[in-house]
Each structure stands twice: as structure tokens, then as C-alpha cells.
Coordinates of C-alpha atoms in Angstrom, one line a residue:
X1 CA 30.2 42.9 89.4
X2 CA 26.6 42.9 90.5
X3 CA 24.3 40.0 89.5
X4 CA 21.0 41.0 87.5
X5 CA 18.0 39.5 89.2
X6 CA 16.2 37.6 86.5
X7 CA 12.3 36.2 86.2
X8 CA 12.1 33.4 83.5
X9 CA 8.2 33.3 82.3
X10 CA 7.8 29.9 80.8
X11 CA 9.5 26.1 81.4
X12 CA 9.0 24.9 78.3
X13 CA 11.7 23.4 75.3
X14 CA 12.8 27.4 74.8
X15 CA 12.4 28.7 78.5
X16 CA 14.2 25.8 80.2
X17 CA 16.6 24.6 77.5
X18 CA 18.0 27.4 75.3
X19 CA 17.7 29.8 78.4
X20 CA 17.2 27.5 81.2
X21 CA 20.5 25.9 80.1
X22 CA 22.6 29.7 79.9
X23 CA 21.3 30.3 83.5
X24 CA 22.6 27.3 84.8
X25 CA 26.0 27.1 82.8
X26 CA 29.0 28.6 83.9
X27 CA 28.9 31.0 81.6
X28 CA 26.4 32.8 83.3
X29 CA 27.9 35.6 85.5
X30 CA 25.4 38.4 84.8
X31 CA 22.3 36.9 86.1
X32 CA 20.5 35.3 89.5
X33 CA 16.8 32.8 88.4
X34 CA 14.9 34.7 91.1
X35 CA 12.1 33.8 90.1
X36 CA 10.0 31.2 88.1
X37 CA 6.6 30.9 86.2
X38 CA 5.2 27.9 84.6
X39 CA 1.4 27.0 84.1
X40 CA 2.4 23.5 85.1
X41 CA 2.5 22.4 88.8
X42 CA 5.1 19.4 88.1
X43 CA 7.5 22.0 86.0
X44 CA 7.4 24.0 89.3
X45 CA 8.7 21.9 91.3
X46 CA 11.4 20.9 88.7
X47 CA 12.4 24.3 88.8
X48 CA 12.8 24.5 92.5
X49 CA 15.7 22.1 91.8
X50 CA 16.8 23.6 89.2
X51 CA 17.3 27.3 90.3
X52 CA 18.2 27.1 93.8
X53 CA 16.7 29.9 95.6
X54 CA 14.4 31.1 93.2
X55 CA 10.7 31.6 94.1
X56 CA 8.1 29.8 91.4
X57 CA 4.4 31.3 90.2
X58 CA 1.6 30.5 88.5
X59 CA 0.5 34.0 87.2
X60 CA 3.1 36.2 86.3
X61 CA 1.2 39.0 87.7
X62 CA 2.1 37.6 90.8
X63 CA 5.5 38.9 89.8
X64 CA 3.8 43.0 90.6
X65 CA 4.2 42.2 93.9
X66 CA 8.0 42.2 93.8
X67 CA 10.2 45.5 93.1
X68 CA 13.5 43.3 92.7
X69 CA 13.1 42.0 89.2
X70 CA 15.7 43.3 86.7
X71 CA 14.7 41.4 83.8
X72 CA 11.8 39.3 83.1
X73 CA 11.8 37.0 80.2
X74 CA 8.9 35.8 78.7
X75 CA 9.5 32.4 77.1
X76 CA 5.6 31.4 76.7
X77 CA 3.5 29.9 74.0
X78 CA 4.1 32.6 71.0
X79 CA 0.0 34.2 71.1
X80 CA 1.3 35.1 74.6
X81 CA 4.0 37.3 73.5
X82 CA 2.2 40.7 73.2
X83 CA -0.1 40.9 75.9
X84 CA 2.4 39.6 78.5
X85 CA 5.1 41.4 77.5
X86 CA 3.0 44.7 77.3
X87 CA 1.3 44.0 80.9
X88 CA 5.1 43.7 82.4
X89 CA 6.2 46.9 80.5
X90 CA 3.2 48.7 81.5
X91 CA 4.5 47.6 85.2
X92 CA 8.1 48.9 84.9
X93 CA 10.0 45.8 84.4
X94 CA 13.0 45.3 81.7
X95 CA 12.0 42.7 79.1
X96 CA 13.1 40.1 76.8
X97 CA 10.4 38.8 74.5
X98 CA 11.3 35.1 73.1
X99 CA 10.2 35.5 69.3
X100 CA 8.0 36.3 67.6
X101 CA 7.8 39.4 69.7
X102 CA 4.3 40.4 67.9
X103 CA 1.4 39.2 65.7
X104 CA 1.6 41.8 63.7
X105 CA 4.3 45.5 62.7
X106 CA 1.1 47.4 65.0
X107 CA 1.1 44.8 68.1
X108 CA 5.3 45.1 67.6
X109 CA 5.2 49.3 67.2
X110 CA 2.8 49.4 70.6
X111 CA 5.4 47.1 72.3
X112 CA 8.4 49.8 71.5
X113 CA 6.1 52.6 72.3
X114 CA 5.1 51.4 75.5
X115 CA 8.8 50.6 76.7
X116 CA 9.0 54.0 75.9
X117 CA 6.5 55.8 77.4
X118 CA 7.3 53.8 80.4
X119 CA 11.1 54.1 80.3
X120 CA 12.3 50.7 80.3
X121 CA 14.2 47.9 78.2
X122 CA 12.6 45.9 75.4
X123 CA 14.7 43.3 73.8
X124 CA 13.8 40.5 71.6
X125 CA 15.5 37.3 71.9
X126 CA 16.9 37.3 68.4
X127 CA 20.2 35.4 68.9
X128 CA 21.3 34.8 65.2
X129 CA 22.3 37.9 64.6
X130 CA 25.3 37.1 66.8
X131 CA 25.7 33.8 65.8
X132 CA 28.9 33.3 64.4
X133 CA 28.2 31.4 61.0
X134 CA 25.8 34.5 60.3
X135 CA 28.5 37.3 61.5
X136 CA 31.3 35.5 59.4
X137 CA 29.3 35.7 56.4
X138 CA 27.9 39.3 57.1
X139 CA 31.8 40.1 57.3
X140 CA 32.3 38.7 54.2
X141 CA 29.7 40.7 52.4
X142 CA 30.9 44.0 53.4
X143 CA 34.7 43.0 52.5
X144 CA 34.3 43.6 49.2
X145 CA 36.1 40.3 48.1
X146 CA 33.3 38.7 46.6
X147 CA 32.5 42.3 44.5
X148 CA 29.2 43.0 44.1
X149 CA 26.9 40.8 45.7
X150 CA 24.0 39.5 43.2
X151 CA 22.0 36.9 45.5
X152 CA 21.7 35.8 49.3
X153 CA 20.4 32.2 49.4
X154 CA 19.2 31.4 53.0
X155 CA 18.0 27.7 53.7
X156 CA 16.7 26.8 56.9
X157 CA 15.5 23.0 55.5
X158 CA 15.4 19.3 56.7
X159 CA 13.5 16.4 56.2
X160 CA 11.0 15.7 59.6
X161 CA 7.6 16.1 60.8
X162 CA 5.6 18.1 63.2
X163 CA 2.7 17.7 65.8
X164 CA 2.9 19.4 68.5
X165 CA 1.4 23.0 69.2
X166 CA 3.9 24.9 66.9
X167 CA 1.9 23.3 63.8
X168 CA -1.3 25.1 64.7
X169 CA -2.7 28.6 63.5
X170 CA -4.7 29.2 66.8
X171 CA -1.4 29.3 69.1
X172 CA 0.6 31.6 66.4
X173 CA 2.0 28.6 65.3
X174 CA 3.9 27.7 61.5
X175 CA 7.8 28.1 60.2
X176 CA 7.0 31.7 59.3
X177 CA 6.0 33.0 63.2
X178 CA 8.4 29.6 64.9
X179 CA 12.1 29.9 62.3
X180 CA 11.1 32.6 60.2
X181 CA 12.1 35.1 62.4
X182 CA 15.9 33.9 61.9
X183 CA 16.2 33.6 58.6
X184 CA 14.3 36.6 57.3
X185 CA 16.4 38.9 60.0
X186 CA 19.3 37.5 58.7
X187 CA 17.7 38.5 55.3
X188 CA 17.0 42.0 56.3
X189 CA 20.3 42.3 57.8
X190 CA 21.8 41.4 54.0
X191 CA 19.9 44.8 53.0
X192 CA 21.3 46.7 55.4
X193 CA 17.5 46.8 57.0
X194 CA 16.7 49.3 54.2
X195 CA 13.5 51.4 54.6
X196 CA 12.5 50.3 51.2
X197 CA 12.9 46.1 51.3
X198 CA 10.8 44.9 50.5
X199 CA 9.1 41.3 50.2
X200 CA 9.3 40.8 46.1
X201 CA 7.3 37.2 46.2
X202 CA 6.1 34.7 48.9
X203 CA 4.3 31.5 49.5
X204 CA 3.6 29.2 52.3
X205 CA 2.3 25.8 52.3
X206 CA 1.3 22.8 54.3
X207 CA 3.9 19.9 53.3
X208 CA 4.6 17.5 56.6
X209 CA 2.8 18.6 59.8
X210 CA -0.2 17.6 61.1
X211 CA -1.6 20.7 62.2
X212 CA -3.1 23.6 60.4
X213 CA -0.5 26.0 60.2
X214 CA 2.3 26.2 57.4
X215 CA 5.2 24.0 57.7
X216 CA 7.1 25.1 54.1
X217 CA 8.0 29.0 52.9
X218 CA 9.5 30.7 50.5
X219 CA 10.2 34.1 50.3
X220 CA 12.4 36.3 48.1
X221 CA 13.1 40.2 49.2
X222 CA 15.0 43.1 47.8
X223 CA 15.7 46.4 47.7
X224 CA 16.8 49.5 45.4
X225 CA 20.4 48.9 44.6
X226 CA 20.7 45.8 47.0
X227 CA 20.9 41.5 46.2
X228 CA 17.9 39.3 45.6
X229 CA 17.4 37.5 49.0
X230 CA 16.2 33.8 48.8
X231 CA 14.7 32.4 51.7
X232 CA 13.8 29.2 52.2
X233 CA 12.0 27.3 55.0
X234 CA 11.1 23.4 54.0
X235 CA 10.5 19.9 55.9
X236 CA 10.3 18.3 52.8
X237 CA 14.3 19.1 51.4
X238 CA 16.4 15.7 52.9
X239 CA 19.7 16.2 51.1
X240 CA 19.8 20.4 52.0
X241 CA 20.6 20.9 55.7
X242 CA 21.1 24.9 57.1
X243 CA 23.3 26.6 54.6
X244 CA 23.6 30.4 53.6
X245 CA 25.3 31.0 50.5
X246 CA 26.2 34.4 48.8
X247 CA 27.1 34.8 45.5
X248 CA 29.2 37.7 43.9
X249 CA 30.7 39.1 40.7
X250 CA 33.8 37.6 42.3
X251 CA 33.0 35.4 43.6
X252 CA 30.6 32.5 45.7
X253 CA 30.8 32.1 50.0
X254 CA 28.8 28.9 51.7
X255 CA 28.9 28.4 54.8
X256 CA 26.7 25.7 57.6
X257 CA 26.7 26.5 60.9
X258 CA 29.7 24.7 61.4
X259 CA 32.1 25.3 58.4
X260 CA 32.5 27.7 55.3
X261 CA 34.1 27.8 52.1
X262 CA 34.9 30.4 49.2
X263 CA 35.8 30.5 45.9
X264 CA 36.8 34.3 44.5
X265 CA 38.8 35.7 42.0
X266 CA 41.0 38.9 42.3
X267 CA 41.0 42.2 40.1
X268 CA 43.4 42.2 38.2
X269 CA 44.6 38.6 37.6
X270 CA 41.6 37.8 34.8
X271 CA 42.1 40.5 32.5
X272 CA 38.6 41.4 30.6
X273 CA 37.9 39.3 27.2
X274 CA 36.9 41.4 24.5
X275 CA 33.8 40.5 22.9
X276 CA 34.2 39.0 19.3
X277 CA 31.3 39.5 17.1
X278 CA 31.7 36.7 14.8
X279 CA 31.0 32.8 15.5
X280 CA 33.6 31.2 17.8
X281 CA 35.0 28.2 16.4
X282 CA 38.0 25.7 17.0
X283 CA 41.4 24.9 15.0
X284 CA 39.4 22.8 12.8
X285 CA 36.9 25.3 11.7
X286 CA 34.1 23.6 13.7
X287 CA 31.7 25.5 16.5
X288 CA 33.2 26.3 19.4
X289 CA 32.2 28.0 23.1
X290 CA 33.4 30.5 25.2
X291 CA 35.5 28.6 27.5
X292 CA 38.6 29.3 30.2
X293 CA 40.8 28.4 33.1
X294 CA 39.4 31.8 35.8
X295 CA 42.4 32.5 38.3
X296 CA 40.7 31.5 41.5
X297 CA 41.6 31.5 45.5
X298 CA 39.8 29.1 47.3
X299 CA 39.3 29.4 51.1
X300 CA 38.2 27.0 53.5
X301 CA 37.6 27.0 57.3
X302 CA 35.2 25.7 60.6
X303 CA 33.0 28.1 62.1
X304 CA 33.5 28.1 66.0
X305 CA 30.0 28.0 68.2
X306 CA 26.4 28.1 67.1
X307 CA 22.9 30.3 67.6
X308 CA 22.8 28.1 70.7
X309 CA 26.0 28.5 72.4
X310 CA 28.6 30.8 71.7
X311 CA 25.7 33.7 70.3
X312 CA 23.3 33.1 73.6
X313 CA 26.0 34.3 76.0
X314 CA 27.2 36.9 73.6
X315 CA 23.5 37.9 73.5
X316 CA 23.1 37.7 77.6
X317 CA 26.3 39.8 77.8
X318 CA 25.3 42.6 75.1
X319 CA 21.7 42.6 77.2
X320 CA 23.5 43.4 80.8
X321 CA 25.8 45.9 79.5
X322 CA 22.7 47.5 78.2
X323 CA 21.0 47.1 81.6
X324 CA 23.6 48.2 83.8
X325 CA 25.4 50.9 81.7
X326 CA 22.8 52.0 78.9
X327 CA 24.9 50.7 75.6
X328 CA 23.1 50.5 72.8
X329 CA 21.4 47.2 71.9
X330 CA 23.2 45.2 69.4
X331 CA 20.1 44.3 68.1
X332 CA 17.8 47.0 68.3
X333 CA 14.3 46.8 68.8
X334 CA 13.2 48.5 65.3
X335 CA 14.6 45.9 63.7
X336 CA 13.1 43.2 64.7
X337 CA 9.6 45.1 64.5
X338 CA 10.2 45.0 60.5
X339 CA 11.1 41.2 60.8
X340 CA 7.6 41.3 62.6
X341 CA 6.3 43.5 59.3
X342 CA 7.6 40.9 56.8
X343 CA 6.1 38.1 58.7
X344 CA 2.4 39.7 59.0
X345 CA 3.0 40.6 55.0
X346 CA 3.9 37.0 54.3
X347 CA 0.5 35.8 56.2
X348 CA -1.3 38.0 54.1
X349 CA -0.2 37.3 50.6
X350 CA -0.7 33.9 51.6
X351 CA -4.2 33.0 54.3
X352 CA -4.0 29.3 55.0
X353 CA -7.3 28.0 56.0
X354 CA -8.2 27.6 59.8
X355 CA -9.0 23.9 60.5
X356 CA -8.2 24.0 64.5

């Protein structure tokens, strides 16, 4: 099996942990770090170290001068996104964007149409799609055993502040543009990524960080003849960590990242209650209220691997077979453009003043 020669743009908590980590774990077999590009002179050298035999820039233009590359990866700050990735399309390399691939459903639609135009990959580096807590619950959904599903609750919440660059508006910063983009795909991907979801209520807010970007959302979607989607973004929740909870007319699923558990019931075994006009009342003649034992299952059960493990190399994998074979993307490029489009529409429905 060949190796892909790879170019990682960007050393930073994303470029050199989530990826930096595949490239260097043995569950890399698809890719060679050819090449490095970091701002910093220090994180240069550290990469020297780190992938041995790779070459490091400053520019990543300095990257046209090489007709090796098979993949570049661009893993810098988040208003970087668009007009990197564009350049390096526009130059005939393959590329994964770290999100939020675009500002805005244009900058996102010019992206696609340029990979396009200049026949190459464009990939987004939108893991949780193949995360397994997200996939077991997808699964779910479809089965049928929960009936028909009324509601999708997504919480991405904790209790912690923020300072660093991801808190302010002028570097594309806030939980809508930094998590949002995992949570409301997952949302989409509940409606089937239905030409007509739309986003039924929003609001952002500043809660716990210092910049001037949002640090709280919540945002409900829909879509003709599909559930209400809840999602909810908050550093201000400290007894809620990351759940996603779906409930049914038969029945409720909750799952963490790291466990699941679901209560149904089964056609059948609850046979319907007529409705009685009159008052209900006890033995006694006094007021009484609907009430009964439901047959229920219960199902419990851990969920192996996260969005950081077990879905990066599934991700990496899907990405080389694409590469080297021309399979489909698992995660295809469209859809994450209207992830991009619910994003900008959250922004709008909600301007936070600029204070940085």
C-alpha cells in the first residue's frame, strides 16, 4: 500500500494534537508528514523532532514549489480557513479544511466550486459524524424502535471559562464557528440534511469568556415532517456534561460519549386505552388520574471510542480511499456547506457587539 504524502498547515492545539497525534500513532498507515508549516520559529523546530524527515515552512505558499504533496491540511487560526484553502485549491493540491471551513454558505459554495473547477479533493475535517456515540444513536433513530421520533436534544455543555483567541469575534472566534459545527451537523444529520431545515429559533450570548465573541447558544431546527432539534451549547451548565438524547412515541435513547441507555416499549404489548368521557375516580368515589404500569425494555451499554480516537482514523481512512480510489466521501462536502449556512444564519439573527 502506498503512503499519501501529507502537508500539515498549522502546530497549534488542533494541528499538532488531534492530527499531529494520528500522524504519529500507529494507527497511521495511509500517510507520510512531508511537510510542516507553522508561523512560529520554536514550533518549527519541534516539529523537526516530531516528524522525522519532513521539511518545515513559514508561508505555505512555499509549499507551490513542491509537486509531491497529496494532501495538505490546513489546521490554522479559523479566519484563515477560506483564503488558504482556496489559494491551495486554486494550486491543485487535495485539501482538508479543519472547521469552520467558511465564514459564510457563499465563502463555503466558492470553496466546492473551486475544488471543482480545478478537479481536486475538498474535505472538511468533520469527525463526529463518525464518532461512534453519534453513529449508535443515528442507528437507533432509523430502527424504528423508538417509533416516531418527536425531539433530538443535543448538549454540548460544561461549566469553564475562556481567554484565549477562540473568545474573540475578529479571529472567527465563539461556540457557534469553534463547537457549533459538531453539534448542529449532528443536528442536520437527525433531518436527514433536508433541503427545507430549517433554523426555527436561536440565540447566542456572552456568559463566561473574556473575549467578545459568544460563549452560550441555543438553537432549535426542524423540518416538514421531521423532529424538533434542540441544541445546546453552554459554559455556564455544571451538572449537564455532553449528552444527546432522542425521544420517541416509544420510546427515550441517551447516550454520553462513553455510554448509552434506552427505555422503549413494543407494539403490541400496551394495548390502546380507550378514552372515557366522564370524570375518573377511585373505589371510593373520590378523583382519580390516569395512571399505569407501561410494559417497558430497558437497554443499557458503553460506547467504544470517541470523536478523538476511534472516529479520527475512521475519518483518515474514509479520506485515503477517497484519494487513492475515488470513493465517495462519507461526509460530503455539501453538507457541511449547510452546517456553514446555519452558522452564518445564527450570526445574523443574533450580531454581538464588536469590542476587540
Amino acid at each position: 500500500m502506498k503512503k499519501l504524502k501529507l502537508a500539515i498547515i498549522g502546530q497549534g492545539r488542533s494541528g499538532r494534537g488531534i492530527h499531529g497525534d494520528f500522524y504519529k500513532s500507529e494507527n497511521n498507515i495511509w500517510y507520510d508528514v512531508a511537510a510542516v508549516v507553522e508561523l512560529d520559529p520554536e514550533r518549527r523546530e519541534r516539529a523537526l523532532a516530531e516528524y522525522p524527515g519532513c521539511t518545515v515552512y513559514e508561508d505555505y505558499r512555499e509549499l507551490f514549489e513542491r509537486d509531491d504533496i497529496d494532501l495538505a491540511v490546513n489546521a490554522s487560526f479559523s479566519e484563515m480557513h477560506y483564503p488558504i484553502t482556496k489559494d491551495l485549491l486554486c494550486h491543485g493540491f487535495n485539501v482538508l479544511c479543519e472547521k469552520p471551513l467558511a465564514r459564510n454558505y457563499y465563502e463555503a459554495c466558492d470553496l466546492i466550486n473551486t475544488a471543482k473547477a480545478h478537479n481536486v479533493t475538498l474535505a472538511a475535517f468533520q469527525q463526529t459524524f463518525l464518532a461512534p456515540f453519534y453513529k449508535k444513536a443515528k442507528e437507533v433513530a432509523d430502527s424504528g424502535i423508538l417509533g416516531n421520533i418527536k425531539q433530538v436534544s443535543i448538549c454540548y455543555n460544561g461549566f469553564a471559562r475562556r481567554w484565549d483567541w477562540q473568545t474573540l469575534q475578529a479571529k472567527m472566534a465563539g461556540c457557534v464557528f469553534n463547537t457549533g459545527p459538531h453539534p448542529i451537523g449532528m443536528a442536520l444529520g437527525f433531518l436527514d440534511f433536508d433541503e427545507l431545515a430549517r433554523v426555527e429559533y436561536s440565540k447566542i450570548d456572552l456568559a463566561l469568556a473574556s473575549g467578545d465573541a459568544e460563549d452560550y447558544a441555543k438553537i432549535i431546527m426542524s423540518a416538514p415532517g421531521k423532529p424538533v432539534i434542540d441544541v445546546e451549547i453552554s459554559p455556564c451548565d455544571a451538572f449537564k456534561p455532553h449528552t444527546l438524547k432522542i425521544q420517541g412515541d416509544h420510546g427515550t435513547f441517551l447516550c454520553t460519549t462513553g455510554d448509552y441507555k434506552m427505555k422503549y416499549i413494543v407494539d403490541g404489548e400496551n394495548p390502546e386505552r380507550p378514552v372515557i368521557w366522564e370524570p375518573l375516580e377511585k373505589e371510593d368515589g373520590t378523583p382519580s388520574y390516569c395512571g399505569e404500569t407501561l410494559i417497558t425494555h430497558v437497554e443499557e451499554g458503553k460506547i467504544g471510542g470517541s470523536a478523538f480516537d476511534v472516529a479520527v482514523v475512521d475519518f483518515y481512512h474514509m479520506l485515503y480511499d477517497t484519494l487513492t480510489t475515488g470513493a465517495p466521501l462519507l461526509v460530503p462536502i455539501e453538507n457541511i456547506a449547510k452546517i456553514v449556512q446555519v452558522i452564518e444564519k445564527v450570526h445574523a439573527d443574533n450580531p454581538m457587539p464588536v469590542k476587540y
